[in-house]
PDB file of C-alpha atoms and ligand atoms in Angstrom:
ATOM      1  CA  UNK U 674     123.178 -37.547 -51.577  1.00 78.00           C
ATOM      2  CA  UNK U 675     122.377 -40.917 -51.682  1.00 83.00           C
ATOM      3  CA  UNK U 676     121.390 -42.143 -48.103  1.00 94.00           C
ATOM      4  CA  UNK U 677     119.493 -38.325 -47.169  1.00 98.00           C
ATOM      5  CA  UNK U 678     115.819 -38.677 -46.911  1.00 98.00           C
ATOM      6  CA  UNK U 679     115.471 -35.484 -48.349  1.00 98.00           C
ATOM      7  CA  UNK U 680     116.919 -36.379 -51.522  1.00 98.00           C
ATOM      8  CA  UNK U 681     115.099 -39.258 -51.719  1.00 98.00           C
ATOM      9  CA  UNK U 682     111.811 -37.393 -51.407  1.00 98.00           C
ATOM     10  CA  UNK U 683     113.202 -35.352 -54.484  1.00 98.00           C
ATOM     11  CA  UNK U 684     113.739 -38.153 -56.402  1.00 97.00           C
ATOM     12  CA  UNK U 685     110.294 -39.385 -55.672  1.00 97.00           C
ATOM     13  CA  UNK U 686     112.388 -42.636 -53.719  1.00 97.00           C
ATOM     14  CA  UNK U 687     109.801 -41.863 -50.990  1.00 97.00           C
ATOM     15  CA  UNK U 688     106.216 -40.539 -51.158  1.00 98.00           C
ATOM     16  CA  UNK U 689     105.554 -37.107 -49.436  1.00 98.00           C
ATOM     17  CA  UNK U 690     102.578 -34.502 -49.583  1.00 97.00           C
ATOM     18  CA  UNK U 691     104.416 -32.160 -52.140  1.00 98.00           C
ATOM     19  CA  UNK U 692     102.277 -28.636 -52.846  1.00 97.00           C
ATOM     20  CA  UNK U 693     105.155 -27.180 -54.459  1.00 97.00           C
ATOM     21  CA  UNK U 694     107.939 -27.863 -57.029  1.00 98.00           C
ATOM     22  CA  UNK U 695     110.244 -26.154 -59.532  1.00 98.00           C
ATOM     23  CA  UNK U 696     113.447 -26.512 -59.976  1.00 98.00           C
ATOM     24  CA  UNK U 697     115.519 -25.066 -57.753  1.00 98.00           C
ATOM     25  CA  UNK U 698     113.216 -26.113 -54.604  1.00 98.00           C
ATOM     26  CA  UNK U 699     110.133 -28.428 -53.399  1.00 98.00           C
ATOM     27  CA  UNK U 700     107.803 -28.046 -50.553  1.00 98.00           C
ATOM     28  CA  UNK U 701     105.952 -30.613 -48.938  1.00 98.00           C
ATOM     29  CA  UNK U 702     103.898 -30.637 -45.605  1.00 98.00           C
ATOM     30  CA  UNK U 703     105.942 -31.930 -42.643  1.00 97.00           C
ATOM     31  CA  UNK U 704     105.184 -35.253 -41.578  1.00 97.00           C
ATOM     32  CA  UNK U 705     105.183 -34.134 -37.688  1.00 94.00           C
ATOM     33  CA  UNK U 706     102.631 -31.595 -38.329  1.00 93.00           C
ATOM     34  CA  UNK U 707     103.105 -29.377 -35.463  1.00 90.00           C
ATOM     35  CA  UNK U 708     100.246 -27.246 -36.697  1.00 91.00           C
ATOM     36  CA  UNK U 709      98.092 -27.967 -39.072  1.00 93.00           C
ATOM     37  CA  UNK U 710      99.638 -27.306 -42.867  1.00 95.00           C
ATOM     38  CA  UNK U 711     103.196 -26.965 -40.898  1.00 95.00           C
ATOM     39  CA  UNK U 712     105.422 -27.436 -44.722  1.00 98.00           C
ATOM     40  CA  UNK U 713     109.017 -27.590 -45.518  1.00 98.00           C
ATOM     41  CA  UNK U 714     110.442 -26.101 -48.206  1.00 98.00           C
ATOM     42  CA  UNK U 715     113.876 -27.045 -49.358  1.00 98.00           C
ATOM     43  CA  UNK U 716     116.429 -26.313 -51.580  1.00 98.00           C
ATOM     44  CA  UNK U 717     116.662 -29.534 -54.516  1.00 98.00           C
ATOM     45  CA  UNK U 718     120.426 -29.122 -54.339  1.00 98.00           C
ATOM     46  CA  UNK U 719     121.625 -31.193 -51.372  1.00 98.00           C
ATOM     47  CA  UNK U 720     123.496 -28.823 -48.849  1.00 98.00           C
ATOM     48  CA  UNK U 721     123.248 -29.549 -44.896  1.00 98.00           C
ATOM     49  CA  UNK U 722     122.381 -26.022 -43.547  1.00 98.00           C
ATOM     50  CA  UNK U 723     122.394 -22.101 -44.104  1.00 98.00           C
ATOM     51  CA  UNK U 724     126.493 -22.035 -43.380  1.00 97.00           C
ATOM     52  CA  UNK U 725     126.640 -23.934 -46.662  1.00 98.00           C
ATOM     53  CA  UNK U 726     124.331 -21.645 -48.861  1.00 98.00           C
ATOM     54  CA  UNK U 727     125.946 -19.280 -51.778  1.00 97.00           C
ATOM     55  CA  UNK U 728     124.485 -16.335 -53.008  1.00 97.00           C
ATOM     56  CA  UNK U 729     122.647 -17.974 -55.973  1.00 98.00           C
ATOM     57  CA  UNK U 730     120.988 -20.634 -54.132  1.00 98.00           C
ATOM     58  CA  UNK U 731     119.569 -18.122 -51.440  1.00 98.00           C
ATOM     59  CA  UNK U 732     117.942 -16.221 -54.133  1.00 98.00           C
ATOM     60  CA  UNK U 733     117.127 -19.097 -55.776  1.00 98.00           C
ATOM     61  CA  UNK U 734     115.299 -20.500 -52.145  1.00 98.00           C
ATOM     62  CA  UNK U 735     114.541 -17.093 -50.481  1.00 98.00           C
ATOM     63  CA  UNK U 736     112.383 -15.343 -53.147  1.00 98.00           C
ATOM     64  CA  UNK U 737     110.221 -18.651 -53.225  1.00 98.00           C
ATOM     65  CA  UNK U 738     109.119 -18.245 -49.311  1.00 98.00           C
ATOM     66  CA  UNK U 739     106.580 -15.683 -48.898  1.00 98.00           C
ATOM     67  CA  UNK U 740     104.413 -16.923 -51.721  1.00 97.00           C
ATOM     68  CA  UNK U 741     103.956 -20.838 -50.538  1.00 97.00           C
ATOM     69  CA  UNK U 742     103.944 -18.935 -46.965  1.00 97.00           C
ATOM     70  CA  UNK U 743     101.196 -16.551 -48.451  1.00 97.00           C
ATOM     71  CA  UNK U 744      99.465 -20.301 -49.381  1.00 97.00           C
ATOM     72  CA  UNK U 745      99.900 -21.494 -46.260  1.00 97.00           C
ATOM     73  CA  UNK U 746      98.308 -19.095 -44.511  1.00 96.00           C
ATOM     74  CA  UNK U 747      94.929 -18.673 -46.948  1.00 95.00           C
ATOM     75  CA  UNK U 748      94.574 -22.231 -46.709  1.00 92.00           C
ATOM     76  CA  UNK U 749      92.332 -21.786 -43.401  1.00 93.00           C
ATOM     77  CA  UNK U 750      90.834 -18.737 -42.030  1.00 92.00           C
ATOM     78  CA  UNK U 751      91.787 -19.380 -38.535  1.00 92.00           C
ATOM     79  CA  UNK U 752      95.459 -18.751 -39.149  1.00 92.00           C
ATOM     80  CA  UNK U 753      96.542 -15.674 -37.683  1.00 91.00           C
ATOM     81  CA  UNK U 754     100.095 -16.078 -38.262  1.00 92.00           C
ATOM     82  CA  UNK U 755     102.912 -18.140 -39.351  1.00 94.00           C
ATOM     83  CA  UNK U 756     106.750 -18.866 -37.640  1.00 93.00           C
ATOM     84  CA  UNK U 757     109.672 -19.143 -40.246  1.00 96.00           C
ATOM     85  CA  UNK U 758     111.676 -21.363 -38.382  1.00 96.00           C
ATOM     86  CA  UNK U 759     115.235 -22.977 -39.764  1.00 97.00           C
ATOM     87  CA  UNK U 760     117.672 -25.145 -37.732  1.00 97.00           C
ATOM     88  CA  UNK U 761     121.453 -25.319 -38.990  1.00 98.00           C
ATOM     89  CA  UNK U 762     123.102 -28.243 -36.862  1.00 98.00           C
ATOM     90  CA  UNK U 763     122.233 -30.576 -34.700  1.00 97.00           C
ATOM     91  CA  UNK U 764     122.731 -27.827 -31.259  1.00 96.00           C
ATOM     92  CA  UNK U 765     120.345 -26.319 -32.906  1.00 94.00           C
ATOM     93  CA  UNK U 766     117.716 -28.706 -33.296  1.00 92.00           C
ATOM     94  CA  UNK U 767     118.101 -29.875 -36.665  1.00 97.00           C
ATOM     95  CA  UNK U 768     117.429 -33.715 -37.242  1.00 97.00           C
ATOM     96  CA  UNK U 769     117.535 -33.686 -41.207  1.00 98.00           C
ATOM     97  CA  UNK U 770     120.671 -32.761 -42.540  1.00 98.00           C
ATOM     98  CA  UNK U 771     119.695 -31.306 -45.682  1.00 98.00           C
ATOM     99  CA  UNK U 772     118.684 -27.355 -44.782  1.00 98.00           C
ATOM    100  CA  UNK U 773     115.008 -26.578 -44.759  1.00 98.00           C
ATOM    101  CA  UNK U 774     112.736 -24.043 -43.815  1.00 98.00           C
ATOM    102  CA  UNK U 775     109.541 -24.750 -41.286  1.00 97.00           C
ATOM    103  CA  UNK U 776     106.495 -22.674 -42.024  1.00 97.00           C
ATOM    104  CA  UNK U 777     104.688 -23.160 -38.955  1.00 94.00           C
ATOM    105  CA  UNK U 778     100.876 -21.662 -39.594  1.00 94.00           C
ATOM    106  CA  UNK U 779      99.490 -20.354 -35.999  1.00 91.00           C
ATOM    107  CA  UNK U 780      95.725 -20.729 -35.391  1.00 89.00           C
ATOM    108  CA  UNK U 781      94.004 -18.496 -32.776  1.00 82.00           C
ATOM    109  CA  UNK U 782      92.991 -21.510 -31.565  1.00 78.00           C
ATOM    110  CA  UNK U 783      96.398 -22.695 -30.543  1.00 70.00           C
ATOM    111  CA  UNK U 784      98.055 -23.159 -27.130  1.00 65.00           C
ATOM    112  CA  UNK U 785     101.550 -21.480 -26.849  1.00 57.00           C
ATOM    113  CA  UNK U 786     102.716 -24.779 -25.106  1.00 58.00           C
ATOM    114  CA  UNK U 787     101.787 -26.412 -28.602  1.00 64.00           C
ATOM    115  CA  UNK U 788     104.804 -24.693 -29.662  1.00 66.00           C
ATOM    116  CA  UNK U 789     107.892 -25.587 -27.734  1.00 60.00           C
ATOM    117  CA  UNK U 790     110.337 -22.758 -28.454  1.00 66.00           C
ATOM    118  CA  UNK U 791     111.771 -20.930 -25.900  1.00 70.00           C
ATOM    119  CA  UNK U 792     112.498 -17.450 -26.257  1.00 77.00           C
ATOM    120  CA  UNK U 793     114.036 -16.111 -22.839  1.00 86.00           C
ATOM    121  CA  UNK U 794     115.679 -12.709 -23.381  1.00 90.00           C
ATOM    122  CA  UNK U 795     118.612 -11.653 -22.077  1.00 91.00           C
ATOM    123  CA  UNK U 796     119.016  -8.311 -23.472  1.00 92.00           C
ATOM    124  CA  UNK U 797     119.213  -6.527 -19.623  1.00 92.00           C
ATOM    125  CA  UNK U 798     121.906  -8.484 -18.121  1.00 95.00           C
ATOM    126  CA  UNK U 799     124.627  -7.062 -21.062  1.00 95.00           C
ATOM    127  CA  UNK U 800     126.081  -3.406 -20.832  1.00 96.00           C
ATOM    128  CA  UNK U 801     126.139  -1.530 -23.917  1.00 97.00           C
ATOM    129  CA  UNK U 802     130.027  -2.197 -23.986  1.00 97.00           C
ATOM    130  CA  UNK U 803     128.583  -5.990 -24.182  1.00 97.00           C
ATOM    131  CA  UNK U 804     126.262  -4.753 -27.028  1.00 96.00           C
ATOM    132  CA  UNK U 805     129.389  -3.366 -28.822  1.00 97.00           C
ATOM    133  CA  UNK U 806     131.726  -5.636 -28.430  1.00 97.00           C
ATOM    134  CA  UNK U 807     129.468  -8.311 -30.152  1.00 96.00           C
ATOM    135  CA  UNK U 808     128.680  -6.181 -33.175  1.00 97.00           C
ATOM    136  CA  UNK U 809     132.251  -5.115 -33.980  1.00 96.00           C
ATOM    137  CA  UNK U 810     133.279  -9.034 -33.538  1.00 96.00           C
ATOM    138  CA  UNK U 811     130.397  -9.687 -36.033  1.00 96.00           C
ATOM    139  CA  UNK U 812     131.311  -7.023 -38.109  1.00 96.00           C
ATOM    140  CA  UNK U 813     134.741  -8.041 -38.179  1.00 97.00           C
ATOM    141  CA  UNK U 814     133.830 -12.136 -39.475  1.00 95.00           C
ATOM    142  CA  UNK U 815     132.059 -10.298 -42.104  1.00 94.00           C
ATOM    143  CA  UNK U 816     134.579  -8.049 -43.545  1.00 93.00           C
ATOM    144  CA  UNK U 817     136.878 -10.898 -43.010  1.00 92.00           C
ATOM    145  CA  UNK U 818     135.115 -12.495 -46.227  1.00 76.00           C
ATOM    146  CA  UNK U 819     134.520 -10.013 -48.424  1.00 66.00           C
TER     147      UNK U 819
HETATM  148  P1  AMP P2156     114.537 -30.417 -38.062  1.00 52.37           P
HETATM  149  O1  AMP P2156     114.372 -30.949 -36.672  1.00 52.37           O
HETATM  150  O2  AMP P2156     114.503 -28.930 -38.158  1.00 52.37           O
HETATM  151  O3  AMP P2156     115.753 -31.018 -38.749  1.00 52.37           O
HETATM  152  O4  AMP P2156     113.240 -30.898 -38.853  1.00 52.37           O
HETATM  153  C1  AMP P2156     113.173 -32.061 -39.609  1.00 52.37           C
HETATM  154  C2  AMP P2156     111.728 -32.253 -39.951  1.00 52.37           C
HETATM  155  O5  AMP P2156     111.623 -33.202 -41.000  1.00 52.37           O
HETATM  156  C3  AMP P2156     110.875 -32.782 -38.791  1.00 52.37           C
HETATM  157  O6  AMP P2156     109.879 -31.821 -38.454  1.00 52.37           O
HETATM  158  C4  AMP P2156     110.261 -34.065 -39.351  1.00 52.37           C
HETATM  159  O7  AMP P2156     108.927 -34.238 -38.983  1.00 52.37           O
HETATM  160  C5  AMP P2156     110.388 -33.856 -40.836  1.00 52.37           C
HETATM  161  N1  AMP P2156     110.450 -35.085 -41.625  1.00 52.37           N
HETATM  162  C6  AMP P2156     111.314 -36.109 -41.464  1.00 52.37           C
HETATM  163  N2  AMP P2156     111.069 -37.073 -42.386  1.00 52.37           N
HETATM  164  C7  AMP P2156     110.032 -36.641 -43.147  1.00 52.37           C
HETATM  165  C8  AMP P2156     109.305 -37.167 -44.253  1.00 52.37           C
HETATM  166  N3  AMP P2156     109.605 -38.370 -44.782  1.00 52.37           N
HETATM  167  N4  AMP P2156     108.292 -36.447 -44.768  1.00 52.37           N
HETATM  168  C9  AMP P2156     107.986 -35.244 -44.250  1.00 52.37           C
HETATM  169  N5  AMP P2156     108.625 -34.677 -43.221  1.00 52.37           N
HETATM  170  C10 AMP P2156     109.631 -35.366 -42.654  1.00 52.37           C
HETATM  171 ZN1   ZN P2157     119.774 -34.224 -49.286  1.00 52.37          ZN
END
């Protein structure tokens, strides 16, 4: 896609920090940095989020994950963990339209506020008929495609 900066970093239009490539998917670190070795990895065909994904591609983009995320993680002793984090639209916080995957390393060191993401849970105010309700209506969008 011709005017997506995501492309263009696959067609080496624009520079970026790339520690991975093959070719179904690159990864590069993030410009942002939100932690220190925060990378994206995305799929090299152009296709705006997760809704859009087919089978193939998510094997193709899935299976690649926990070994740059295994990277990530050895590249400094003081991460203790890493967030997987992926936006699909723009509700949802995503800014680049072409679907990619934050791996977020988390240093002991860090402050939570570093962070940002707000995880309030909500699981007491529903009933179990709540509970229900949204799994059969899930359940149902699913069967409704295969
Ligand atoms: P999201 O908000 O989930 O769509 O994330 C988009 C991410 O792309 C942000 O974290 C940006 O910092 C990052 N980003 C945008 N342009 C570039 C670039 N040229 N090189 C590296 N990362 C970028
Ligand atoms: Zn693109």
């Amino acid at each position: 896609m011709t005017d997506c900066i995501f492309c263009k970093i696959i067609n080496k239009e624009i520079p970026s920090y790339t520690i991975y490539e093959d070719e179904d998917i690159l990864a590069f670190l993030d410009i942002s940095q939100v932690s220190k070795g925060h990378t994206l990895v995305i799929p090299k065909k152009h296709v705006a989020n997760l809704f859009e994904y087919d089978e193939d591609l998510a094997a193709r983009v899935f299976t690649k994950i926990p070994e740059i995320a295994r990277a990530v993680r050895l590249f400094d002793p003081e991460i203790k963990g890493l967030n997987l984090l992926n936006n699909n639209g723009e509700f949802a916080s995503q800014s680049v339209f072409h679907s990619h995957f934050h791996l977020i390393p988390r240093y002991a060191t860090d402050s939570l506020d570093g962070f940002g993401l707000k995880w309030e849970t909500k699981g007491d105010t529903l009933s179990s008929e709540n509970f229900t309700e949204i799994k059969d209506t899930i359940i149902s969008k699913l069967e409704e495609k295969s």
